[in-house]
Amino acid sequence: MLRSESLFGKRETSSTNSPFSSAGNSVSSSTGGNVTSVNKPNQYPSSVSSTTGSAPAATEETGSKLTVGPNIKVKGEIEDCDTLVVEGKVQATINCRVVQIAERGAFKGSAEIDLAEIRGEFDGDLTVRQKLVIYASGKVTGKIRYGKLVIEEGGQLAGDLQVGGGHEQKDLLQKTA
């Protein structure tokens, strides 16, 4: 193995302008008894690399949050989401804590949640264990179960409605079991 200090009789010096300076991450590998050490530069800003493997501080306080932005369409199943914010279109099955549908947002499918704030459209099976809030621009249709209901003047609610968002049903099932 050649060493940099014996190559051309010079010893390599560490420069702060060098992309291989000690500011980066150090990686070493071993092959057949020879050990090679290479310093790799940081490829990402410190804000990104420091959060790798852990959630940002804001997410730790509020839990996991998924935002479907305007002009975005999502189809499928959404799991392990504490808060879903819908600004685009979602066709899915979800079970989470909070759903917020913006004025131009639309959700079609099945949802079991603790708190729903609807400013846009919801169509499907909706079970709200605690509180369903429908704002003036909101429209909810389908099979709806809720614990508490708040409808702002102008908000629309239509379909098969049932009081009892799940806590009462779960308690009843536990008592009979």
mmCIF file of C-alpha atoms in Angstrom:
data_model
loop_
_atom_site.group_PDB
_atom_site.id
_atom_site.type_symbol
_atom_site.label_atom_id
_atom_site.label_comp_id
_atom_site.label_asym_id
_atom_site.label_seq_id
_atom_site.Cartn_x
_atom_site.Cartn_y
_atom_site.Cartn_z
ATOM 1 C CA MET A 1 0.000 0.000 0.000
ATOM 2 C CA LEU A 2 1.284 3.442 -0.885
ATOM 3 C CA ARG A 3 1.327 6.144 1.716
ATOM 4 C CA SER A 4 0.801 9.771 0.754
ATOM 5 C CA GLU A 5 3.872 10.920 2.704
ATOM 6 C CA SER A 6 6.196 8.694 0.690
ATOM 7 C CA LEU A 7 4.617 9.543 -2.642
ATOM 8 C CA PHE A 8 6.729 12.247 -4.313
ATOM 9 C CA GLY A 9 8.493 12.818 -0.987
ATOM 10 C CA LYS A 10 5.759 15.114 0.307
ATOM 11 C CA ARG A 11 3.570 14.864 3.322
ATOM 12 C CA GLU A 12 -0.068 15.767 2.717
ATOM 13 C CA THR A 13 -1.254 18.589 4.971
ATOM 14 C CA SER A 14 -4.790 19.149 6.064
ATOM 15 C CA SER A 15 -6.311 22.259 4.546
ATOM 16 C CA THR A 16 -9.572 23.831 5.681
ATOM 17 C CA ASN A 17 -10.464 24.496 2.031
ATOM 18 C CA SER A 18 -10.009 20.862 1.085
ATOM 19 C CA PRO A 19 -13.222 18.939 0.472
ATOM 20 C CA PHE A 20 -11.644 16.072 2.421
ATOM 21 C CA SER A 21 -10.871 18.090 5.538
ATOM 22 C CA SER A 22 -11.636 16.688 8.974
ATOM 23 C CA ALA A 23 -14.883 18.675 9.112
ATOM 24 C CA GLY A 24 -16.648 15.827 7.328
ATOM 25 C CA ASN A 25 -17.496 12.329 8.434
ATOM 26 C CA SER A 26 -14.680 9.826 8.789
ATOM 27 C CA VAL A 27 -15.104 6.429 7.144
ATOM 28 C CA SER A 28 -12.687 3.557 7.430
ATOM 29 C CA SER A 29 -12.746 0.166 5.812
ATOM 30 C CA SER A 30 -10.651 -2.939 6.150
ATOM 31 C CA THR A 31 -9.777 -5.298 3.293
ATOM 32 C CA GLY A 32 -7.328 -8.177 3.608
ATOM 33 C CA GLY A 33 -5.419 -6.735 6.560
ATOM 34 C CA ASN A 34 -4.983 -3.278 4.999
ATOM 35 C CA VAL A 35 -6.831 -0.433 6.656
ATOM 36 C CA THR A 36 -7.806 2.599 4.645
ATOM 37 C CA SER A 37 -9.168 5.749 6.236
ATOM 38 C CA VAL A 38 -10.999 8.381 4.219
ATOM 39 C CA ASN A 39 -12.555 11.605 5.412
ATOM 40 C CA LYS A 40 -15.820 12.350 3.624
ATOM 41 C CA PRO A 41 -17.238 15.864 3.447
ATOM 42 C CA ASN A 42 -20.652 16.638 4.873
ATOM 43 C CA GLN A 43 -23.063 16.379 1.962
ATOM 44 C CA TYR A 44 -26.029 18.004 3.697
ATOM 45 C CA PRO A 45 -26.511 21.178 5.705
ATOM 46 C CA SER A 46 -26.163 20.690 9.448
ATOM 47 C CA SER A 47 -29.920 21.127 9.957
ATOM 48 C CA VAL A 48 -30.634 18.103 7.767
ATOM 49 C CA SER A 49 -27.824 15.840 8.924
ATOM 50 C CA SER A 50 -28.464 16.544 12.597
ATOM 51 C CA THR A 51 -32.066 15.384 12.284
ATOM 52 C CA THR A 52 -31.262 12.212 10.357
ATOM 53 C CA GLY A 53 -32.588 9.285 12.349
ATOM 54 C CA SER A 54 -34.732 11.455 14.600
ATOM 55 C CA ALA A 55 -37.773 13.635 14.106
ATOM 56 C CA PRO A 56 -37.518 17.434 14.126
ATOM 57 C CA ALA A 57 -38.331 19.138 17.414
ATOM 58 C CA ALA A 58 -41.698 20.490 16.207
ATOM 59 C CA THR A 59 -42.831 17.030 15.156
ATOM 60 C CA GLU A 60 -41.871 15.571 18.531
ATOM 61 C CA GLU A 61 -44.339 17.912 20.228
ATOM 62 C CA THR A 62 -47.258 17.351 17.867
ATOM 63 C CA GLY A 63 -46.533 13.790 16.744
ATOM 64 C CA SER A 64 -46.371 12.633 13.142
ATOM 65 C CA LYS A 65 -48.006 14.986 10.665
ATOM 66 C CA LEU A 66 -48.789 14.430 6.994
ATOM 67 C CA THR A 67 -49.750 17.375 4.806
ATOM 68 C CA VAL A 68 -51.199 16.735 1.363
ATOM 69 C CA GLY A 69 -50.579 20.043 -0.370
ATOM 70 C CA PRO A 70 -52.688 21.851 -2.969
ATOM 71 C CA ASN A 71 -52.884 20.138 -6.387
ATOM 72 C CA ILE A 72 -51.652 16.850 -4.859
ATOM 73 C CA LYS A 73 -53.705 13.649 -5.153
ATOM 74 C CA VAL A 74 -53.123 10.715 -2.773
ATOM 75 C CA LYS A 75 -54.749 7.298 -2.992
ATOM 76 C CA GLY A 76 -54.365 4.346 -0.627
ATOM 77 C CA GLU A 77 -54.073 3.659 3.083
ATOM 78 C CA ILE A 78 -52.555 6.082 5.579
ATOM 79 C CA GLU A 79 -51.188 4.605 8.805
ATOM 80 C CA ASP A 80 -49.298 5.855 11.870
ATOM 81 C CA CYS A 81 -50.281 9.463 11.315
ATOM 82 C CA ASP A 82 -51.242 11.654 14.261
ATOM 83 C CA THR A 83 -52.375 14.620 12.155
ATOM 84 C CA LEU A 84 -53.483 14.620 8.522
ATOM 85 C CA VAL A 85 -53.854 17.991 6.793
ATOM 86 C CA VAL A 86 -55.661 17.806 3.444
ATOM 87 C CA GLU A 87 -55.198 20.734 1.074
ATOM 88 C CA GLY A 88 -55.388 18.601 -2.083
ATOM 89 C CA LYS A 89 -57.380 15.423 -2.780
ATOM 90 C CA VAL A 90 -57.162 12.217 -0.736
ATOM 91 C CA GLN A 91 -58.925 8.934 -1.449
ATOM 92 C CA ALA A 92 -57.921 6.645 1.393
ATOM 93 C CA THR A 93 -58.586 4.692 4.537
ATOM 94 C CA ILE A 94 -57.124 6.258 7.678
ATOM 95 C CA ASN A 95 -57.034 5.814 11.434
ATOM 96 C CA CYS A 96 -55.400 8.751 13.157
ATOM 97 C CA ARG A 97 -55.901 11.377 15.849
ATOM 98 C CA VAL A 98 -56.668 14.594 13.937
ATOM 99 C CA VAL A 99 -57.859 15.362 10.404
ATOM 100 C CA GLN A 100 -57.958 18.912 9.074
ATOM 101 C CA ILE A 101 -59.472 19.434 5.632
ATOM 102 C CA ALA A 102 -58.757 22.864 4.140
ATOM 103 C CA GLU A 103 -61.318 24.839 2.079
ATOM 104 C CA ARG A 104 -60.057 23.450 -1.217
ATOM 105 C CA GLY A 105 -59.245 20.043 0.221
ATOM 106 C CA ALA A 106 -61.313 16.915 -0.380
ATOM 107 C CA PHE A 107 -61.287 13.513 1.314
ATOM 108 C CA LYS A 108 -63.115 10.457 0.031
ATOM 109 C CA GLY A 109 -62.979 7.148 1.851
ATOM 110 C CA SER A 110 -63.060 5.841 5.391
ATOM 111 C CA ALA A 111 -61.697 7.581 8.483
ATOM 112 C CA GLU A 112 -61.592 6.779 12.204
ATOM 113 C CA ILE A 113 -60.287 9.764 14.114
ATOM 114 C CA ASP A 114 -60.438 11.620 17.419
ATOM 115 C CA LEU A 115 -60.949 15.173 16.098
ATOM 116 C CA ALA A 116 -62.072 16.354 12.650
ATOM 117 C CA GLU A 117 -61.998 19.941 11.409
ATOM 118 C CA ILE A 118 -63.693 20.179 8.023
ATOM 119 C CA ARG A 119 -63.436 23.331 5.912
ATOM 120 C CA GLY A 120 -63.528 21.469 2.577
ATOM 121 C CA GLU A 121 -65.301 18.247 1.565
ATOM 122 C CA PHE A 122 -65.537 14.822 3.179
ATOM 123 C CA ASP A 123 -67.397 11.951 1.508
ATOM 124 C CA GLY A 124 -67.504 8.441 2.968
ATOM 125 C CA ASP A 125 -67.503 6.646 6.318
ATOM 126 C CA LEU A 126 -66.464 8.984 9.108
ATOM 127 C CA THR A 127 -66.128 7.970 12.752
ATOM 128 C CA VAL A 128 -65.087 10.822 15.021
ATOM 129 C CA ARG A 129 -64.478 9.557 18.543
ATOM 130 C CA GLN A 130 -64.466 13.000 20.154
ATOM 131 C CA LYS A 131 -65.434 16.125 18.194
ATOM 132 C CA LEU A 132 -66.507 16.851 14.615
ATOM 133 C CA VAL A 133 -66.279 20.524 13.610
ATOM 134 C CA ILE A 134 -67.763 21.580 10.274
ATOM 135 C CA TYR A 135 -66.952 25.163 9.283
ATOM 136 C CA ALA A 136 -69.063 27.426 7.012
ATOM 137 C CA SER A 137 -67.300 26.228 3.858
ATOM 138 C CA GLY A 138 -67.352 22.552 4.944
ATOM 139 C CA LYS A 139 -69.460 19.767 3.482
ATOM 140 C CA VAL A 140 -69.678 16.279 5.027
ATOM 141 C CA THR A 141 -71.631 13.449 3.409
ATOM 142 C CA GLY A 142 -71.819 9.714 4.021
ATOM 143 C CA LYS A 143 -72.120 7.511 7.076
ATOM 144 C CA ILE A 144 -71.122 9.724 10.003
ATOM 145 C CA ARG A 145 -70.629 8.818 13.682
ATOM 146 C CA TYR A 146 -69.522 11.459 16.142
ATOM 147 C CA GLY A 147 -69.056 12.125 19.841
ATOM 148 C CA LYS A 148 -69.725 15.885 19.772
ATOM 149 C CA LEU A 149 -70.819 17.964 16.799
ATOM 150 C CA VAL A 150 -70.214 21.642 15.990
ATOM 151 C CA ILE A 151 -71.538 23.096 12.723
ATOM 152 C CA GLU A 152 -70.797 26.690 11.814
ATOM 153 C CA GLU A 153 -73.556 28.565 9.992
ATOM 154 C CA GLY A 154 -73.346 27.540 6.333
ATOM 155 C CA GLY A 155 -71.709 24.179 6.997
ATOM 156 C CA GLN A 156 -73.380 21.151 5.417
ATOM 157 C CA LEU A 157 -73.970 17.678 6.865
ATOM 158 C CA ALA A 158 -75.895 14.937 5.062
ATOM 159 C CA GLY A 159 -76.148 11.164 5.228
ATOM 160 C CA ASP A 160 -76.584 8.470 7.847
ATOM 161 C CA LEU A 161 -75.863 10.215 11.165
ATOM 162 C CA GLN A 162 -75.326 8.550 14.525
ATOM 163 C CA VAL A 163 -74.317 10.042 17.867
ATOM 164 C CA GLY A 164 -71.564 8.077 19.565
ATOM 165 C CA GLY A 165 -68.156 8.253 18.002
ATOM 166 C CA GLY A 166 -66.779 5.027 19.336
ATOM 167 C CA HIS A 167 -66.072 5.499 23.060
ATOM 168 C CA GLU A 168 -69.607 4.462 23.973
ATOM 169 C CA GLN A 169 -69.495 1.498 21.592
ATOM 170 C CA LYS A 170 -66.117 0.333 22.933
ATOM 171 C CA ASP A 171 -67.337 0.654 26.533
ATOM 172 C CA LEU A 172 -70.447 -1.352 25.694
ATOM 173 C CA LEU A 173 -68.379 -4.082 24.021
ATOM 174 C CA GLN A 174 -66.032 -4.273 27.024
ATOM 175 C CA LYS A 175 -68.938 -4.574 29.460
ATOM 176 C CA THR A 176 -70.578 -7.392 27.491
ATOM 177 C CA ALA A 177 -67.341 -9.332 27.035
#
